[in-house]
PDB file of C-alpha atoms in Angstrom:
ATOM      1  CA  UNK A   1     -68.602  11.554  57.081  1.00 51.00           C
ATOM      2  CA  UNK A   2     -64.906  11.645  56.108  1.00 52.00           C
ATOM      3  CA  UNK A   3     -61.976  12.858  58.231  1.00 54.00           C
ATOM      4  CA  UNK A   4     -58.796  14.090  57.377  1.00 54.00           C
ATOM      5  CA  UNK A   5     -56.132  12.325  58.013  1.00 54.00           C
ATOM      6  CA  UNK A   6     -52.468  13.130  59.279  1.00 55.00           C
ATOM      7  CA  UNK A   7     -49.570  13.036  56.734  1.00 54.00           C
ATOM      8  CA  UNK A   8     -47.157  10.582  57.995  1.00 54.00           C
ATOM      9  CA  UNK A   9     -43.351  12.578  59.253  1.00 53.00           C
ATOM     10  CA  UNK A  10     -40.819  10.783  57.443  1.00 54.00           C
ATOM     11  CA  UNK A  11     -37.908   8.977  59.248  1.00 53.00           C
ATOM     12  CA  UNK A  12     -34.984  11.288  59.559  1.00 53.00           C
ATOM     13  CA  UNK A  13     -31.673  10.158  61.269  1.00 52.00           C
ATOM     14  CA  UNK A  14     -29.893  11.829  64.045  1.00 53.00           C
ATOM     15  CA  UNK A  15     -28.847  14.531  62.080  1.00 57.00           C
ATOM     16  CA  UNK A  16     -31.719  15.417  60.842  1.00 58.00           C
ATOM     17  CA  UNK A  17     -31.014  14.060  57.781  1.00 64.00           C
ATOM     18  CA  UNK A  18     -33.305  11.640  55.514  1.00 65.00           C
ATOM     19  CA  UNK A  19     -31.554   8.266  55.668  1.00 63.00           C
ATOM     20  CA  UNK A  20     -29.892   7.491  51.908  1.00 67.00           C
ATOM     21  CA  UNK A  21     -31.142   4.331  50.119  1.00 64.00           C
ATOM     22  CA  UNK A  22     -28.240   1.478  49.956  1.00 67.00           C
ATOM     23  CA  UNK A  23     -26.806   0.965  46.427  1.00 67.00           C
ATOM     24  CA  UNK A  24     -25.917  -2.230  45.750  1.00 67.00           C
ATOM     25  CA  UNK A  25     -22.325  -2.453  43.674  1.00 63.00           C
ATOM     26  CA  UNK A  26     -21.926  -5.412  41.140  1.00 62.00           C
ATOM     27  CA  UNK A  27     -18.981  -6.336  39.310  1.00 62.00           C
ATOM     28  CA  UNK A  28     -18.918  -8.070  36.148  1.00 65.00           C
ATOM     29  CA  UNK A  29     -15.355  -9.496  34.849  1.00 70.00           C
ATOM     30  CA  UNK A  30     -14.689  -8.853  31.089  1.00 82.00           C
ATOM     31  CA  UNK A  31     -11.477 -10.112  30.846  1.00 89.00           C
ATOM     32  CA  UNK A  32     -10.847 -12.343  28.261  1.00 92.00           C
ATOM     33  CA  UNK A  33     -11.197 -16.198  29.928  1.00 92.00           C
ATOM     34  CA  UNK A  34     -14.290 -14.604  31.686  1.00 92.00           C
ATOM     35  CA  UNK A  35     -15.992 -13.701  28.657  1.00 93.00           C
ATOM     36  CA  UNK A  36     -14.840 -16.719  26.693  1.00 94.00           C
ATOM     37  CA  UNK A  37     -16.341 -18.958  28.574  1.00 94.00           C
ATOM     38  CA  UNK A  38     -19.333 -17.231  29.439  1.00 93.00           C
ATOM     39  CA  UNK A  39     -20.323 -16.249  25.525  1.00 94.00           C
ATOM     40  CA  UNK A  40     -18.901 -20.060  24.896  1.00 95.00           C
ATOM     41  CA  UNK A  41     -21.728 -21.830  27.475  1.00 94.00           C
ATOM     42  CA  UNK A  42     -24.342 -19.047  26.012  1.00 94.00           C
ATOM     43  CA  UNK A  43     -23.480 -20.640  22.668  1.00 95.00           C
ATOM     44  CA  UNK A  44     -24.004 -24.260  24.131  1.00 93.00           C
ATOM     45  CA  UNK A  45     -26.938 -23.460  25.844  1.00 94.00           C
ATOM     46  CA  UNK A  46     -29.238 -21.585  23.073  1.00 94.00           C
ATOM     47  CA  UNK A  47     -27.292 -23.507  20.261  1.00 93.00           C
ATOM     48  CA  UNK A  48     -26.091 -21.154  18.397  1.00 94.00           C
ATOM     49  CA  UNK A  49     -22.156 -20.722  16.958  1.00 95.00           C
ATOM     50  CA  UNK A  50     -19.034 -18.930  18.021  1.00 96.00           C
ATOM     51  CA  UNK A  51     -15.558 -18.495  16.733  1.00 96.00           C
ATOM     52  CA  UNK A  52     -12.375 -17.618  18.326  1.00 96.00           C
ATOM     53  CA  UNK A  53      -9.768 -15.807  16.292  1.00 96.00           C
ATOM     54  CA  UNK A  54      -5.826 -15.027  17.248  1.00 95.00           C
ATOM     55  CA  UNK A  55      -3.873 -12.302  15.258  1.00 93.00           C
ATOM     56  CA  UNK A  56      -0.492 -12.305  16.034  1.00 92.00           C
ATOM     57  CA  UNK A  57       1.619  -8.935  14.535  1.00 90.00           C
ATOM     58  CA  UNK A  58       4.719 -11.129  13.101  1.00 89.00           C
ATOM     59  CA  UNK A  59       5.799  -7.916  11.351  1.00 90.00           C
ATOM     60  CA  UNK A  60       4.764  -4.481  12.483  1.00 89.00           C
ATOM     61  CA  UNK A  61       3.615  -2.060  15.400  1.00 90.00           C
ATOM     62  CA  UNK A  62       1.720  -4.837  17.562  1.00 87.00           C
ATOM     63  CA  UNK A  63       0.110  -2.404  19.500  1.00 88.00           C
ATOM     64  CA  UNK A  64      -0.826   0.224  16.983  1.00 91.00           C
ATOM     65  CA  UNK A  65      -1.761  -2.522  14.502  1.00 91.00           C
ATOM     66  CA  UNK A  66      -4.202  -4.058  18.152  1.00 89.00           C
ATOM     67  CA  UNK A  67      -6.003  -0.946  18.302  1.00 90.00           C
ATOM     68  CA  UNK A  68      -7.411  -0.467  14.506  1.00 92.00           C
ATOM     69  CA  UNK A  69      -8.301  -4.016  14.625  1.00 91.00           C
ATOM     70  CA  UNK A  70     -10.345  -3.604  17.938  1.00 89.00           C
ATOM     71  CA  UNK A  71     -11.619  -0.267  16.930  1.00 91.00           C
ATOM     72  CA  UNK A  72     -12.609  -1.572  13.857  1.00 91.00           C
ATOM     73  CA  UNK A  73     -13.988  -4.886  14.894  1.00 90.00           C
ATOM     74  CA  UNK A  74     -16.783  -2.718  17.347  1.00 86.00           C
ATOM     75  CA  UNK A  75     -19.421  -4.151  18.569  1.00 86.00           C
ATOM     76  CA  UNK A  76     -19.574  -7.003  16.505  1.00 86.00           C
ATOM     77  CA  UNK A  77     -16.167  -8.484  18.466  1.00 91.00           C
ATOM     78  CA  UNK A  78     -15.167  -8.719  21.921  1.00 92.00           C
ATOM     79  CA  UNK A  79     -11.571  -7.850  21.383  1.00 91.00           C
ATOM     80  CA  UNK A  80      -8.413  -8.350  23.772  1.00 92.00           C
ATOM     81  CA  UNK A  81      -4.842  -7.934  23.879  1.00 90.00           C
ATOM     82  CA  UNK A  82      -3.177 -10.817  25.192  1.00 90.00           C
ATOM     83  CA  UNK A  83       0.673 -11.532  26.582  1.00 85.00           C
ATOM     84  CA  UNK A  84       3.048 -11.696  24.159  1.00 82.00           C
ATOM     85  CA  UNK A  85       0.938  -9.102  21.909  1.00 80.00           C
ATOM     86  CA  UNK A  86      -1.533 -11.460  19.776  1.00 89.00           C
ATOM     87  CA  UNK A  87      -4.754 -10.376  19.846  1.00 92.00           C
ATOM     88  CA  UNK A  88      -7.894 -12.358  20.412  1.00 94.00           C
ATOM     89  CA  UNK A  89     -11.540 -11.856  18.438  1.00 95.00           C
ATOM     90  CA  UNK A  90     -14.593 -13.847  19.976  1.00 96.00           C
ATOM     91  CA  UNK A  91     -17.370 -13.572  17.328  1.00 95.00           C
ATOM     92  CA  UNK A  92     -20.664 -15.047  18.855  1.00 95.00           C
ATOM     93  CA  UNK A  93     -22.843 -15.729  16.151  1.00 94.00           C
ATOM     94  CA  UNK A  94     -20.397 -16.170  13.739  1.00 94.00           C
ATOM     95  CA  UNK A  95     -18.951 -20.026  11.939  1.00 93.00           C
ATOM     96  CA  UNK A  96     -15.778 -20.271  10.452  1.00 92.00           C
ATOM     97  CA  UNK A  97     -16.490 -18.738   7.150  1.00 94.00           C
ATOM     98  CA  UNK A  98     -18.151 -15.998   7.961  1.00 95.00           C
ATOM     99  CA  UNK A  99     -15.463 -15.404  11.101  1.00 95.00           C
ATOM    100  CA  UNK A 100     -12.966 -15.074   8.464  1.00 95.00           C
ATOM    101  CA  UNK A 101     -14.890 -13.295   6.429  1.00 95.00           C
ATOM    102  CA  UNK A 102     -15.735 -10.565   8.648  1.00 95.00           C
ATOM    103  CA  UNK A 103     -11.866 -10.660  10.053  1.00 94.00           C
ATOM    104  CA  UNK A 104     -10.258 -10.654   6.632  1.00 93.00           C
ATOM    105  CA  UNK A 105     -12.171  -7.553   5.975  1.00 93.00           C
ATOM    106  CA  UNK A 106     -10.965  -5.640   9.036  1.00 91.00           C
ATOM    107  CA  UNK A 107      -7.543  -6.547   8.242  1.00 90.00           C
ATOM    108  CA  UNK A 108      -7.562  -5.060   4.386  1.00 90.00           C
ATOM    109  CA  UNK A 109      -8.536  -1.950   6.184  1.00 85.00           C
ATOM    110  CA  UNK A 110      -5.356  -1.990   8.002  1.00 84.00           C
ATOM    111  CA  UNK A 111      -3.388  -2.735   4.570  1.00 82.00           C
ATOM    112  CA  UNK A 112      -2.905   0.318   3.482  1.00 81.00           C
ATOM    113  CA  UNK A 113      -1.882   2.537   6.637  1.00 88.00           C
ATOM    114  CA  UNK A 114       0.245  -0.246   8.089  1.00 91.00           C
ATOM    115  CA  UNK A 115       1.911  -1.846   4.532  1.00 87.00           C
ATOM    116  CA  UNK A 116       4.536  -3.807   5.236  1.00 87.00           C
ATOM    117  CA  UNK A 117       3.237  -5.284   8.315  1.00 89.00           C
ATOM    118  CA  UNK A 118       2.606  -9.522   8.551  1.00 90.00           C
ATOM    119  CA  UNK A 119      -0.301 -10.985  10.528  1.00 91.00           C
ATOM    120  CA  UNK A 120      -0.941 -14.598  11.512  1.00 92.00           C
ATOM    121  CA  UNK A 121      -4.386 -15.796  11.811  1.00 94.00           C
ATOM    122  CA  UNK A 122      -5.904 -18.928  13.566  1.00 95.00           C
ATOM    123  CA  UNK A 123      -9.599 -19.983  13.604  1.00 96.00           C
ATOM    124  CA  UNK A 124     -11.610 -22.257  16.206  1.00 96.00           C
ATOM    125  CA  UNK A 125     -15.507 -22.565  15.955  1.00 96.00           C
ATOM    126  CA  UNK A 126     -17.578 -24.489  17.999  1.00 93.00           C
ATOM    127  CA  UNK A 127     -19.208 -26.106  14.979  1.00 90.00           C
ATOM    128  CA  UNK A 128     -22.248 -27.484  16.814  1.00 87.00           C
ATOM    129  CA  UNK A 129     -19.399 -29.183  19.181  1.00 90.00           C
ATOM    130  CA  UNK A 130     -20.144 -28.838  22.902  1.00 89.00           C
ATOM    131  CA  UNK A 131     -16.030 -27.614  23.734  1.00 92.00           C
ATOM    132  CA  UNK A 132     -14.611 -26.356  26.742  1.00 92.00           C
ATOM    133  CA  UNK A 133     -12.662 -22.822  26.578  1.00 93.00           C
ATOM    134  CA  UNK A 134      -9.378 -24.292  26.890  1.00 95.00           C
ATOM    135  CA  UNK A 135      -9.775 -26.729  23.968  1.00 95.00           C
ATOM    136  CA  UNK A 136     -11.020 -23.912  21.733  1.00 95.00           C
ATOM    137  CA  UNK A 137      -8.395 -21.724  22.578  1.00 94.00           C
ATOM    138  CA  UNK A 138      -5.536 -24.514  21.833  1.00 95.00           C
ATOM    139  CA  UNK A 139      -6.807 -24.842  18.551  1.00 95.00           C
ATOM    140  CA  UNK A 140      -6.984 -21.198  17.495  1.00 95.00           C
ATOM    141  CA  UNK A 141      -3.413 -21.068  18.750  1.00 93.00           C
ATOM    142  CA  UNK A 142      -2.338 -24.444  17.322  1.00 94.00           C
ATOM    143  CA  UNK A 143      -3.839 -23.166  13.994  1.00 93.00           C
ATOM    144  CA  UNK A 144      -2.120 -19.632  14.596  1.00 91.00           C
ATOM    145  CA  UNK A 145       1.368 -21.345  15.039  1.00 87.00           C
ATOM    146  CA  UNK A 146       0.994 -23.818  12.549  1.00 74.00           C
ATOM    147  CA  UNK A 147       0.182 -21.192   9.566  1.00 58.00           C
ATOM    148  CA  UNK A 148       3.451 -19.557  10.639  1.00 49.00           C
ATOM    149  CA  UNK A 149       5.242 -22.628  10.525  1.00 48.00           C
ATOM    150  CA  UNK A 150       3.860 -24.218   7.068  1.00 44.00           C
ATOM    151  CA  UNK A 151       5.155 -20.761   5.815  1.00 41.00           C
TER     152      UNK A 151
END
């Protein structure tokens, strides 16, 4: 023989009111030392290679020459804006040649519209190297300087 059983009443506050689940709120930091570092131990850790570009606008609109180059760089780039207006590319997945590559080609598509303009480039890539953040960063600015200076 079966019997039937009560529903259960539900928990309601003092109101009256069904209490509301607690959302939990997390942050993540994508500024541009966060997500250095963190794509830079990824790297280390499954073995794979990054490269670390800096643009700096030597003659030009910086900022409207920063925007094509992140809009065109997508989702292939993590893109930033840093002082003094250069602009930083971290290409997981990407060595040297193929960093360039893929940067030189953004940059012909900003020939045309901003002629006249002057870029200088610098290139670091992990290169199978276990490397902190701030080493890899001095030498994509150390290379970034130093091809404005040999010029």
């Amino acid at each position: 023989r079966f019997e039937m059983a009560e529903p259960e009443q539900e928990t309601v506050g003092a109101e009256g009111k069904i209490a509301e689940p607690v959302a939990e709120n997390i942050t993540y930091n994508t500024d541009f030392d966060t997500i250095l570092e963190m794509e830079l131990d990824n790297s280390k850790e499954m073995d794979y290679d990054l490269t670390l570009v800096m643009i700096e606008v030597t003659e030009g609109p910086a900022s409207l020459i920063a925007n094509k180059l992140m809009m065109l760089s997508g989702e292939l780039a993590y893109s930033f804006t840093l002082e003094g207006g250069k602009i930083a590319l971290v290409l997981p997945f990407y060595n040297g040649d193929e960093a360039r590559s893929f940067t030189l080609s953004i940059i012909e598509s900003c020939q045309k519209e901003f002629s006249g303009s002057s870029l200088q480039l610098g290139f670091a890539s992990r290169n199978g190297r276990i490397v902190d953040k701030e080493q890899l960063l001095h030498e994509a600015q150390s290379a970034c300087s130093s091809n404005w200076e040999d010029n």
